[in-house]
Coordinates of C-alpha atoms in Angstrom, one line a residue:
M538 CA -92.7 74.8 -167.8
T539 CA -90.0 73.9 -170.0
V540 CA -86.6 73.6 -168.5
T541 CA -84.8 75.0 -171.3
S542 CA -85.5 76.1 -174.9
T543 CA -82.7 74.3 -176.4
T544 CA -82.6 70.6 -177.5
S545 CA -79.6 68.4 -178.0
A546 CA -78.7 65.5 -180.3
K547 CA -79.4 62.1 -178.8
R548 CA -76.6 60.8 -176.6
A549 CA -74.5 58.0 -178.0
S550 CA -76.2 54.8 -177.7
V551 CA -74.7 51.7 -176.4
P552 CA -73.4 49.3 -179.1
A553 CA -76.0 46.7 -180.0
E554 CA -73.6 43.8 -179.5
Q555 CA -73.2 45.0 -175.8
S556 CA -74.5 42.2 -174.0
A557 CA -77.7 42.5 -171.7
A558 CA -75.9 41.4 -168.7
S559 CA -73.2 44.0 -168.8
K560 CA -75.8 46.7 -169.3
I561 CA -78.0 45.5 -166.3
S562 CA -75.8 43.9 -163.6
P563 CA -74.5 46.4 -161.3
K564 CA -71.0 46.4 -159.8
P565 CA -70.2 46.5 -156.1
A566 CA -70.5 50.2 -155.2
P567 CA -67.7 52.0 -153.6
A568 CA -68.6 53.7 -150.3
V569 CA -70.5 57.2 -151.3
E570 CA -70.8 60.2 -148.8
P571 CA -74.4 60.5 -148.1
L572 CA -76.4 64.0 -148.4
N573 CA -76.9 65.7 -145.1
S574 CA -79.2 68.3 -143.7
D575 CA -76.6 71.0 -145.3
S576 CA -78.0 70.2 -148.7
L577 CA -80.7 71.7 -150.6
T578 CA -82.1 68.2 -151.5
W579 CA -82.9 67.5 -147.6
K580 CA -84.6 70.9 -147.6
Y581 CA -87.1 70.1 -150.2
F582 CA -87.4 66.3 -150.8
G583 CA -89.1 65.4 -147.7
D584 CA -91.9 68.1 -148.0
I585 CA -95.4 66.8 -147.7
R586 CA -96.4 69.1 -150.7
T587 CA -94.9 66.8 -152.9
G588 CA -98.0 64.5 -152.3
V589 CA -99.9 66.5 -154.5
M590 CA -97.6 66.0 -157.3
G591 CA -97.9 62.3 -157.2
M592 CA -99.9 62.1 -160.5
W593 CA -97.4 64.1 -162.3
I594 CA -94.5 61.9 -161.3
G595 CA -96.4 58.7 -161.8
T596 CA -97.5 59.6 -165.2
I597 CA -94.0 61.1 -166.5
E598 CA -91.9 58.0 -165.0
N599 CA -94.4 55.6 -166.9
M600 CA -94.3 57.3 -170.1
Y601 CA -90.9 56.3 -170.5
P602 CA -91.4 52.9 -172.3
G603 CA -89.0 50.7 -170.6
L604 CA -90.4 51.7 -167.3
G605 CA -93.9 51.7 -168.0
A606 CA -93.9 48.2 -169.4
G607 CA -92.2 47.1 -166.0
V608 CA -95.0 48.7 -164.0
E609 CA -97.7 47.4 -166.5
E610 CA -96.7 43.8 -166.2
H611 CA -95.1 43.2 -162.8
S612 CA -96.5 46.2 -160.2
S613 CA -99.3 45.6 -157.9
L614 CA -100.0 49.2 -158.3
W615 CA -103.4 48.9 -159.8
R616 CA -104.6 46.3 -157.0
E617 CA -103.7 48.5 -154.1
P618 CA -102.6 52.0 -155.3
L619 CA -102.6 53.8 -152.0
Q620 CA -100.8 51.0 -150.1
R621 CA -98.4 50.7 -153.0
V622 CA -97.3 54.5 -153.0
T623 CA -97.5 55.0 -149.5
R624 CA -94.9 52.1 -148.7
S625 CA -92.5 52.8 -151.7
V626 CA -92.0 56.5 -150.4
Y627 CA -90.2 55.1 -147.3
P628 CA -87.1 53.6 -148.7
I629 CA -87.3 56.3 -151.6
M630 CA -86.8 59.1 -148.9
G631 CA -84.3 56.6 -147.2
V632 CA -82.0 57.0 -150.2
V633 CA -81.7 60.8 -149.1
Y634 CA -82.2 61.0 -145.3
D635 CA -80.9 57.6 -144.0
G636 CA -77.3 59.0 -143.4
A637 CA -74.7 56.1 -143.0
R638 CA -77.2 53.6 -144.0
A639 CA -78.5 55.5 -147.4
Q640 CA -76.4 53.6 -149.7
Q641 CA -77.7 50.2 -148.3
T642 CA -81.1 51.6 -148.6
G643 CA -80.3 52.5 -152.4
A644 CA -78.8 49.0 -153.0
A645 CA -82.0 47.5 -151.4
I646 CA -84.0 49.4 -154.2
R647 CA -81.9 48.5 -156.8
D648 CA -82.0 44.6 -156.0
W649 CA -86.0 44.9 -155.9
H650 CA -85.7 45.6 -159.6
R651 CA -83.6 42.6 -160.6
D652 CA -86.2 40.6 -162.0
I653 CA -88.5 43.1 -163.5
K654 CA -88.0 42.5 -167.0
G655 CA -89.7 41.2 -170.3
T656 CA -91.1 42.2 -173.8
D657 CA -93.5 44.9 -174.2
A658 CA -96.6 44.9 -176.4
Q659 CA -94.6 46.3 -179.2
G660 CA -92.0 43.7 -179.1
R661 CA -89.3 45.8 -177.2
R662 CA -87.5 44.1 -174.4
Y663 CA -87.0 45.9 -171.3
H664 CA -85.2 45.4 -167.7
A665 CA -85.9 47.9 -164.7
L666 CA -82.1 47.8 -164.4
D667 CA -81.3 49.2 -167.7
P668 CA -79.2 52.2 -166.9
E669 CA -81.1 54.3 -169.1
T670 CA -84.4 53.3 -167.7
F671 CA -83.3 53.5 -163.8
Y672 CA -81.8 57.0 -164.3
W673 CA -85.0 58.2 -166.0
A674 CA -86.9 57.3 -162.7
H675 CA -84.2 59.2 -160.8
A676 CA -84.3 62.2 -163.1
T677 CA -88.0 62.5 -162.3
F678 CA -87.1 62.6 -158.4
F679 CA -84.9 65.3 -159.0
M680 CA -87.2 67.4 -161.3
L681 CA -89.8 66.8 -158.4
I682 CA -87.6 68.8 -156.5
I683 CA -87.2 71.5 -159.1
K684 CA -90.8 71.9 -159.7
L685 CA -91.6 71.9 -156.1
A686 CA -89.2 74.6 -155.3
E687 CA -90.5 76.6 -158.4
Y688 CA -94.3 76.2 -158.0
F689 CA -94.5 76.0 -154.3
C690 CA -91.3 77.4 -152.5
G691 CA -90.6 80.8 -154.1
G692 CA -88.4 79.4 -156.8
L693 CA -84.6 78.9 -157.2
T694 CA -81.5 80.8 -158.3
E695 CA -79.3 79.7 -160.9
A696 CA -76.7 78.8 -158.2
E697 CA -79.2 76.7 -156.4
K698 CA -80.0 74.7 -159.6
H699 CA -76.4 73.7 -160.1
Q700 CA -76.1 72.9 -156.4
L701 CA -79.2 70.6 -156.7
F702 CA -77.8 68.9 -160.0
D703 CA -74.4 68.2 -158.2
E704 CA -76.3 66.7 -155.2
H705 CA -78.6 64.7 -157.6
V706 CA -75.5 62.9 -158.9
Q707 CA -74.2 62.2 -155.2
W708 CA -77.8 60.8 -154.4
Y709 CA -77.9 58.6 -157.5
R710 CA -74.4 57.1 -156.7
M711 CA -76.3 55.5 -153.7
Y712 CA -77.8 52.9 -156.1
G713 CA -74.7 51.4 -157.3
M714 CA -75.8 51.9 -160.7
S715 CA -73.8 52.5 -163.8
M716 CA -73.3 56.4 -164.0
R717 CA -73.2 56.4 -167.9
P718 CA -76.5 57.9 -168.5
V719 CA -76.0 60.9 -166.1
P720 CA -75.4 64.3 -167.6
K721 CA -72.2 66.1 -166.7
S722 CA -74.0 69.4 -165.7
W723 CA -77.2 71.2 -165.1
D724 CA -77.2 72.6 -168.6
E725 CA -76.6 69.2 -170.2
F726 CA -79.4 67.6 -167.8
C727 CA -81.9 70.2 -169.2
E728 CA -81.0 69.2 -172.8
Y729 CA -81.4 65.6 -171.9
W730 CA -84.9 66.2 -169.9
D731 CA -86.2 68.2 -173.2
R732 CA -84.9 65.6 -175.4
V733 CA -86.7 62.7 -173.6
C734 CA -89.6 64.6 -173.2
Q735 CA -89.9 65.4 -176.9
E736 CA -88.4 62.2 -178.4
E737 CA -88.7 59.2 -176.0
L738 CA -92.1 59.6 -173.9
E739 CA -95.1 58.1 -175.0
M740 CA -98.6 57.5 -173.5
T741 CA -98.1 53.9 -172.5
P742 CA -100.7 51.9 -170.8
A743 CA -99.3 52.4 -167.3
A744 CA -99.3 56.1 -167.8
Q745 CA -102.7 56.3 -169.0
G746 CA -103.7 54.0 -166.2
I747 CA -102.3 56.4 -163.6
L748 CA -104.0 59.4 -165.0
D749 CA -107.4 57.5 -165.0
M750 CA -106.5 56.0 -161.7
R751 CA -109.2 54.8 -159.5
I752 CA -109.2 53.8 -155.8
P753 CA -110.3 50.3 -155.1
K754 CA -112.9 50.0 -152.6
P755 CA -111.7 47.9 -149.4
W756 CA -113.7 44.7 -148.7
F757 CA -114.8 46.1 -145.2
V758 CA -116.3 49.3 -146.6
M759 CA -120.1 48.9 -146.4
M760 CA -120.7 51.4 -149.3
P761 CA -122.0 50.9 -152.7
T762 CA -118.9 50.9 -155.0
P763 CA -120.3 54.0 -157.2
V764 CA -120.8 55.9 -154.0
W765 CA -117.1 55.0 -153.0
D766 CA -116.0 56.0 -156.4
Q767 CA -117.7 59.6 -156.4
L768 CA -115.9 60.2 -152.9
F769 CA -112.5 60.2 -154.6
K770 CA -113.3 62.1 -158.0
P771 CA -112.5 65.5 -156.7
A772 CA -109.3 64.5 -155.4
L773 CA -108.2 62.7 -158.5
A774 CA -109.3 65.5 -160.6
A775 CA -107.4 67.8 -158.6
Q776 CA -104.2 65.6 -158.9
R777 CA -105.0 65.4 -162.9
W778 CA -105.0 69.1 -162.9
V779 CA -101.7 69.8 -161.0
A780 CA -100.1 67.2 -163.3
A781 CA -101.1 69.2 -166.3
G782 CA -99.7 72.2 -165.0
L783 CA -96.4 70.6 -164.2
F784 CA -96.1 68.9 -167.5
E785 CA -93.9 70.5 -170.0
P786 CA -96.2 71.6 -172.9
V787 CA -95.0 68.7 -175.2
V788 CA -95.9 66.1 -172.4
R789 CA -99.2 67.8 -172.0
E790 CA -100.0 67.4 -175.5
K791 CA -98.9 63.7 -175.6
A792 CA -101.0 62.9 -172.5
G793 CA -104.1 64.7 -174.0
L794 CA -104.5 67.4 -171.4
R795 CA -105.4 71.1 -171.7
W796 CA -104.0 74.0 -169.8
S797 CA -105.1 77.7 -170.3
E798 CA -103.8 80.8 -169.2
G799 CA -106.2 81.0 -166.5
D800 CA -105.2 77.6 -165.4
E801 CA -101.7 79.0 -165.2
V802 CA -102.6 82.0 -163.1
L803 CA -104.7 80.2 -160.8
F804 CA -102.0 77.5 -160.3
R805 CA -99.3 80.1 -159.6
L806 CA -101.5 81.9 -157.2
L807 CA -102.4 78.7 -155.2
G808 CA -98.3 78.1 -155.1
K809 CA -97.8 81.5 -153.6
V810 CA -100.8 80.7 -151.1
S811 CA -99.1 77.4 -150.4
Q812 CA -95.7 79.1 -149.7
L813 CA -97.1 81.6 -147.3
A814 CA -99.2 78.9 -145.4
F815 CA -96.3 76.6 -144.9
T816 CA -94.1 79.2 -143.3
F817 CA -96.3 78.4 -140.1
V818 CA -96.5 74.7 -140.5
P819 CA -94.3 72.8 -138.1
E820 CA -91.5 70.3 -139.3
E821 CA -93.2 67.4 -137.6
I822 CA -96.3 67.8 -140.3
R823 CA -94.3 69.3 -143.2
L824 CA -91.8 66.5 -143.5
H825 CA -92.3 62.8 -144.2
P826 CA -91.4 60.5 -141.1
R827 CA -88.3 59.2 -142.7
A828 CA -87.0 62.7 -143.6
L829 CA -88.1 64.0 -139.9
A830 CA -86.0 61.1 -138.5
G831 CA -83.1 62.0 -140.4
Y832 CA -83.0 65.4 -139.1
R833 CA -83.6 64.2 -135.6
R834 CA -80.5 61.9 -135.8
E835 CA -78.3 64.8 -137.3
Q836 CA -79.7 67.0 -134.3
G837 CA -78.7 64.4 -131.7
K838 CA -82.3 63.9 -130.6
I839 CA -82.4 60.2 -131.6
P840 CA -79.3 58.0 -131.7
A841 CA -77.6 57.6 -135.0
D842 CA -78.3 53.8 -134.9
A843 CA -82.0 54.3 -134.2
P844 CA -84.4 51.9 -136.0
L845 CA -85.2 53.5 -139.5
E846 CA -88.8 54.8 -139.6
E847 CA -90.7 52.2 -141.7
A848 CA -93.8 52.1 -143.5
P849 CA -97.1 51.0 -141.6
W850 CA -97.7 47.4 -141.8
H851 CA -101.1 47.6 -143.3
T852 CA -99.3 48.9 -146.5
A853 CA -97.6 45.7 -147.1
P854 CA -98.0 44.1 -150.4
P855 CA -100.5 41.4 -151.2
K856 CA -99.8 38.2 -149.6
D857 CA -99.4 36.5 -153.0
R858 CA -96.8 39.2 -153.8
R859 CA -94.4 39.0 -150.9
G860 CA -92.1 36.1 -152.0
T861 CA -91.4 37.8 -155.4
G862 CA -88.4 39.7 -154.1
M863 CA -89.7 42.7 -156.0
H864 CA -91.3 44.5 -153.1
Y865 CA -90.2 46.5 -149.9
I866 CA -92.2 44.6 -147.0
P867 CA -92.4 46.8 -143.9
P868 CA -91.5 44.8 -140.6
R869 CA -94.6 43.7 -139.0
R870 CA -95.7 45.4 -135.7
M871 CA -96.9 43.1 -133.1
S872 CA -100.5 43.0 -132.5
L873 CA -102.2 43.8 -129.1
I874 CA -102.3 40.2 -128.2
E875 CA -98.7 39.5 -129.1
R876 CA -97.6 42.5 -127.0
A877 CA -99.7 41.3 -124.0
G878 CA -97.9 38.0 -124.5
S879 CA -94.7 39.5 -124.6
L880 CA -95.3 41.6 -121.5
V881 CA -96.3 38.2 -119.8
H882 CA -93.3 36.6 -120.9
S883 CA -91.1 39.3 -119.9
T884 CA -92.6 39.5 -116.6
F885 CA -92.0 35.6 -115.9
S886 CA -88.4 35.8 -117.3
L887 CA -87.6 38.9 -115.1
A888 CA -89.1 37.0 -112.3
G889 CA -87.2 33.7 -112.9
V890 CA -83.7 35.7 -112.8
R891 CA -84.5 37.2 -109.4
P892 CA -82.4 35.6 -106.7
P893 CA -84.7 33.3 -104.5
R894 CA -85.9 34.6 -101.4
P895 CA -84.2 33.0 -98.5
R896 CA -86.7 30.5 -96.5
P897 CA -86.5 31.2 -92.9
R898 CA -84.8 28.3 -91.0
P899 CA -87.0 26.3 -88.7
K900 CA -86.2 27.2 -85.1
A901 CA -84.4 24.6 -83.1
A902 CA -86.5 22.7 -80.7

């Protein structure tokens, strides 16, 4: 699917003499009104069906050279792909669904990227907080919504696309990044997307690695590795097929994937089946936990200051990566023995604050 048939000239580039520090150092962000349940972004972004689009968004993000280089050289994705994706989705969702705390979540995501920098194999310098690079990642989140709605939710009107564009600008402000790369309108965004897809994306090692992804076998699984790999082949092949269908033709060609008219018909048919089936799926299943909590706060079902939904502790990054400052580390849950100890201590503490029972006075002789 091509967003638009038109292509614009490249946007004016930043002067070469501009210092790197001025490009990557975000200024303190003014308070921004968070998105709420009246937005279309809330309606779509937390939908579980975005999960089948994971290989699409992972590949097209990392086809942007500066972003792909950062992932290749700094990410733990290759060591723990399922854990890495699972935990990352929680704060990403939070920038949309955390209400009054959304801007704080966005700033945390930004700060995890401060030290992701270097020089790629072609000698090009990169920094994750380069405004163009950081905005490209956000643009793929926005297009995730557009494509989800188009293929799996019955489509969007032009007015809804313009509304979603305006919301994606409000959403991006939550990070406290430069707004310089952000297009001024939906039409300008379409031109931007087509230009980047055609002129700037390339098959970086990180993008190719995602298309060729394998799930490492956990140490505790008593199964031969070849058998383990075979278990995941159908799911990974399905993700690759969905990615091929979602790519613009020029991106699909760069990725070396094929797509026939028959594939397109089948893909559209499956999308219609999904649209029908999900009319019967309850919110508790359809929505990501962080999104569901956002709705419940707005509905008054949980307190506005209730703790945010966090990723499960078992998805925490490897121990040797936790001190780098580049990772979201989920709060550690207490183990069963720790909970038992807490219960014992609480019991004794409560017993200690009770007024002592009066001792009976000895009777006079």
